[in-house]
Amino acid sequence: MKKSMPKRNDLHQTVHLIRNNRKIYYELIINDFRSRYNGSFLGMVWGFIQPVVTILVYWLVFRYGLKSGDRPDGVPYVFFMISGAVPWFFFSEAWGGITTCFLDYSYLVKKLNFEVRLLPVVKLGSALVIHVVFLAFTTVVLNFSGYYASWYYLQIAYYMSATFIFAALTGMITASLAVYIRDVIQVVGIMLQIGFWAAPVCWGGDVGLGFLGTVLKLNPMYYCVEGYRKSLIYRRGFWEEPLYALYFWALMAVLSVLAAYMYRKLRPNFADVM
């Protein structure tokens, strides 16, 4: 893998690297996914069991244990929560994984002929595998319960891309910082714990939270979580909230500039610090 690249922006460089090194990229994803379950009898099968068990636990606890019943709009709360948890778990897995990617693969970072910008994408790919399984099983449960598939399912790809990009940009920032300040890893863990409740996983945009609700809606994950929910349950198009979409992508543009700056500024000394 050659280090010299044509003069492109960071996104074009990353796409160029993945396209020209597909075999290495796929092998890294498989190895990363496999390494999580080293020593276990079922190995990578656990990666597919976990999403299924998570859905079943939510179903049993909220449907039968807590008897949460239906929301005011008639949607069972368990389905409302599960549809919001799907994108959140993807983002959480991806952001946490990317944050430690340079440290986890320090032996590759120290190689002069390896483009380390591939490592965050490897973590994203690994998280995406579990997400697709999680999403597939969720759609089966929803269809079995009367929320049948519609053409609105197609826009899940749009919201998945939005979640993917948000996780990649935030992850690149924290990953670059974590090489120098290991406390960043702990901070990200705390932020993910808070974020589960700050994102509309357990509540929706129709909840009257006043000023607090307005502030919470500034969280980009609000856009992603509500988007999955609209696609899976409420059958609403992404074009129905153009101003919020504009806000989300404008924020992604700002984050992309910040992420590129942080990476370029800190990358030259990665190997020396590790």
XYZ file of C-alpha atoms in Angstrom:
274
model
C 0.000 0.000 0.000
C 1.628 3.163 -1.124
C 1.597 6.190 1.052
C 1.867 8.767 -1.714
C -1.541 9.865 -2.924
C -2.886 12.206 -5.576
C -3.857 15.594 -4.225
C -7.453 15.119 -3.179
C -9.471 16.030 -0.139
C -9.675 13.564 2.748
C -12.941 11.965 1.662
C -11.700 11.332 -1.872
C -8.450 9.949 -0.535
C -10.276 7.516 1.746
C -12.594 6.338 -1.029
C -9.594 5.960 -3.337
C -7.755 3.891 -0.712
C -10.704 1.575 -0.100
C -11.317 1.059 -3.807
C -7.675 0.265 -4.566
C -7.153 -1.882 -1.458
C -10.488 -3.661 -1.204
C -8.992 -7.006 -0.306
C -6.934 -5.611 2.577
C -9.892 -3.531 3.775
C -12.275 -6.509 3.863
C -9.691 -8.667 5.607
C -9.203 -6.007 8.282
C -12.966 -5.839 8.891
C -13.228 -9.620 9.234
C -10.208 -9.753 11.536
C -11.570 -6.905 13.667
C -14.954 -8.589 13.927
C -13.358 -11.936 14.712
C -10.975 -10.515 17.330
C -13.898 -9.491 19.545
C -14.804 -13.106 20.136
C -11.392 -14.779 20.289
C -11.428 -17.742 22.609
C -15.197 -18.255 22.531
C -16.660 -21.497 21.183
C -19.171 -19.855 18.830
C -16.752 -17.160 17.711
C -18.240 -14.571 15.357
C -21.705 -16.121 15.713
C -22.002 -14.152 18.954
C -21.993 -10.962 16.912
C -25.275 -12.080 15.343
C -26.780 -13.549 18.494
C -26.399 -10.326 20.467
C -28.786 -8.177 18.361
C -31.412 -10.917 18.392
C -31.189 -11.316 22.175
C -31.350 -7.534 22.664
C -34.603 -7.293 20.690
C -36.116 -10.224 22.555
C -35.160 -8.753 25.942
C -36.754 -5.404 25.073
C -39.846 -7.214 23.856
C -40.249 -9.265 27.044
C -39.376 -6.477 29.506
C -41.469 -3.671 28.050
C -44.303 -5.694 26.587
C -44.884 -8.199 29.380
C -42.715 -7.213 32.363
C -43.434 -3.481 32.613
C -46.632 -3.740 30.578
C -45.759 -0.406 28.987
C -48.707 -0.591 26.594
C -49.205 1.863 23.743
C -48.170 5.478 23.257
C -50.811 8.180 22.741
C -50.426 7.750 18.963
C -51.279 4.046 19.278
C -47.777 2.680 18.652
C -46.689 0.073 21.233
C -43.899 1.591 23.296
C -41.671 -1.451 22.838
C -41.651 -0.982 19.043
C -41.166 2.749 19.433
C -38.084 2.179 21.592
C -36.615 -0.640 19.513
C -36.841 1.375 16.285
C -34.905 4.175 17.992
C -32.370 1.864 19.609
C -31.281 0.374 16.269
C -29.457 3.482 14.952
C -28.236 4.453 18.421
C -26.488 1.113 18.975
C -24.855 1.468 15.559
C -23.594 4.937 16.377
C -22.460 3.907 19.857
C -20.571 0.864 18.584
C -18.977 2.834 15.751
C -17.947 5.907 17.753
C -16.529 3.866 20.611
C -14.632 1.607 18.219
C -13.190 4.409 16.124
C -12.017 6.317 19.207
C -9.569 3.538 20.089
C -8.737 2.383 16.549
C -5.278 3.991 16.327
C -4.334 2.559 19.713
C -5.786 -0.882 18.953
C -3.802 -1.049 15.727
C -0.673 0.729 16.938
C 1.498 -1.836 15.156
C -0.024 -0.714 11.844
C 0.193 2.973 12.720
C 3.936 2.593 13.211
C 4.360 1.182 9.710
C 5.487 3.931 7.378
C 3.828 2.381 4.330
C 0.354 1.961 5.871
C -2.384 4.579 5.464
C -3.905 4.757 8.935
C -6.947 6.661 7.662
C -8.319 3.223 6.749
C -8.554 2.151 10.402
C -11.622 4.239 11.353
C -13.419 2.897 8.280
C -12.536 -0.644 9.361
C -14.235 -0.039 12.720
C -17.218 1.434 10.912
C -17.449 -1.608 8.661
C -17.289 -3.945 11.623
C -20.069 -2.029 13.409
C -22.114 -1.956 10.205
C -22.170 -5.765 10.021
C -23.859 -6.005 13.430
C -26.144 -3.097 12.584
C -27.461 -4.756 9.434
C -28.292 -7.915 11.407
C -29.929 -5.851 14.144
C -31.957 -3.903 11.582
C -33.001 -7.025 9.671
C -34.269 -8.757 12.794
C -36.098 -5.583 13.868
C -37.930 -5.390 10.548
C -38.949 -9.040 10.907
C -40.377 -8.370 14.362
C -42.207 -5.244 13.161
C -43.669 -7.000 10.127
C -44.740 -9.915 12.286
C -46.522 -7.397 14.555
C -48.426 -5.659 11.769
C -46.030 -2.861 10.806
C -45.510 -4.082 7.294
C -42.678 -3.069 4.998
C -43.279 -0.133 2.693
C -41.281 1.865 0.192
C -40.347 4.158 3.086
C -37.882 1.429 4.038
C -35.736 2.665 1.150
C -34.909 5.879 3.001
C -33.289 3.851 5.790
C -30.227 3.852 3.526
C -30.241 7.647 3.707
C -30.464 7.745 7.510
C -27.935 4.940 7.793
C -25.512 7.007 5.716
C -26.183 10.023 7.941
C -25.430 7.973 11.069
C -22.360 6.485 9.392
C -20.961 9.907 8.519
C -21.692 11.402 11.939
C -19.963 8.482 13.685
C -17.006 8.676 11.301
C -16.429 12.398 11.832
C -16.833 12.412 15.602
C -14.754 9.256 15.799
C -11.919 10.714 13.739
C -11.752 13.705 16.088
C -11.712 11.639 19.283
C -9.395 8.993 17.811
C -6.806 11.619 16.914
C -7.013 13.118 20.397
C -6.992 9.742 22.181
C -3.490 8.981 20.914
C -2.231 11.927 22.965
C -4.826 12.069 25.752
C -6.074 8.623 26.798
C -8.723 10.199 29.043
C -10.668 10.944 25.856
C -11.654 7.269 25.746
C -13.307 7.516 29.166
C -15.004 10.787 28.225
C -16.491 9.180 25.116
C -17.785 6.285 27.232
C -19.549 8.707 29.579
C -20.946 10.706 26.674
C -22.381 7.540 25.149
C -24.108 6.679 28.423
C -25.632 10.147 28.612
C -26.353 10.148 24.904
C -28.648 7.133 25.129
C -31.049 9.241 27.175
C -30.344 12.530 25.400
C -31.104 11.006 22.004
C -34.799 10.211 21.414
C -34.434 6.480 21.994
C -36.870 6.370 24.904
C -38.767 9.545 24.010
C -39.897 11.217 20.804
C -40.214 14.633 19.272
C -43.839 14.794 20.371
C -42.875 14.847 24.056
C -43.409 18.279 25.568
C -40.044 19.092 27.165
C -40.139 22.816 26.496
C -36.777 24.516 26.154
C -34.961 21.316 27.170
C -36.609 19.484 24.280
C -35.451 22.169 21.856
C -31.873 21.816 23.114
C -31.971 18.023 22.890
C -33.169 18.218 19.303
C -29.921 19.973 18.390
C -28.208 16.618 18.913
C -27.554 15.239 15.394
C -28.575 11.790 16.578
C -32.084 13.136 17.029
C -32.270 13.440 13.254
C -30.956 9.907 12.706
C -33.020 8.167 15.393
C -36.260 9.879 14.414
C -35.454 9.126 10.778
C -35.254 5.384 11.383
C -38.489 5.585 13.356
C -40.259 7.454 10.573
C -39.071 4.887 8.042
C -39.924 1.786 10.059
C -43.140 2.810 11.801
C -44.599 6.207 10.915
C -44.008 6.200 7.150
C -42.895 9.792 6.809
C -40.428 11.074 4.242
C -37.092 12.675 5.010
C -38.098 15.639 2.839
C -40.822 16.645 5.312
C -38.299 18.419 7.567
C -36.011 20.282 5.120
C -34.762 22.823 7.671
C -33.612 20.159 10.107
C -31.953 18.257 7.268
C -30.142 21.455 6.297
C -29.033 21.928 9.915
C -27.768 18.347 10.135
C -25.710 18.437 6.940
C -24.366 21.910 7.683
C -23.152 20.586 11.023
C -21.580 17.581 9.273
C -19.733 19.974 6.971
C -18.320 21.802 9.996
C -17.341 18.524 11.658
C -15.644 17.324 8.475
C -13.414 20.405 8.426
C -12.611 19.973 12.115
C -11.920 16.244 11.749
C -9.622 16.810 8.770
C -7.736 19.535 10.610
C -7.295 17.430 13.761
C -6.078 14.420 11.799
C -3.596 16.373 9.666
C -2.297 18.254 12.693
C -1.826 15.245 14.966
C -1.124 12.379 12.546
C 2.612 13.084 11.983
C 3.496 12.267 15.603
C 1.217 9.259 16.177
C 4.055 6.719 16.035
C 6.269 8.762 18.363
C 3.606 9.034 21.061
C 2.614 5.351 21.031
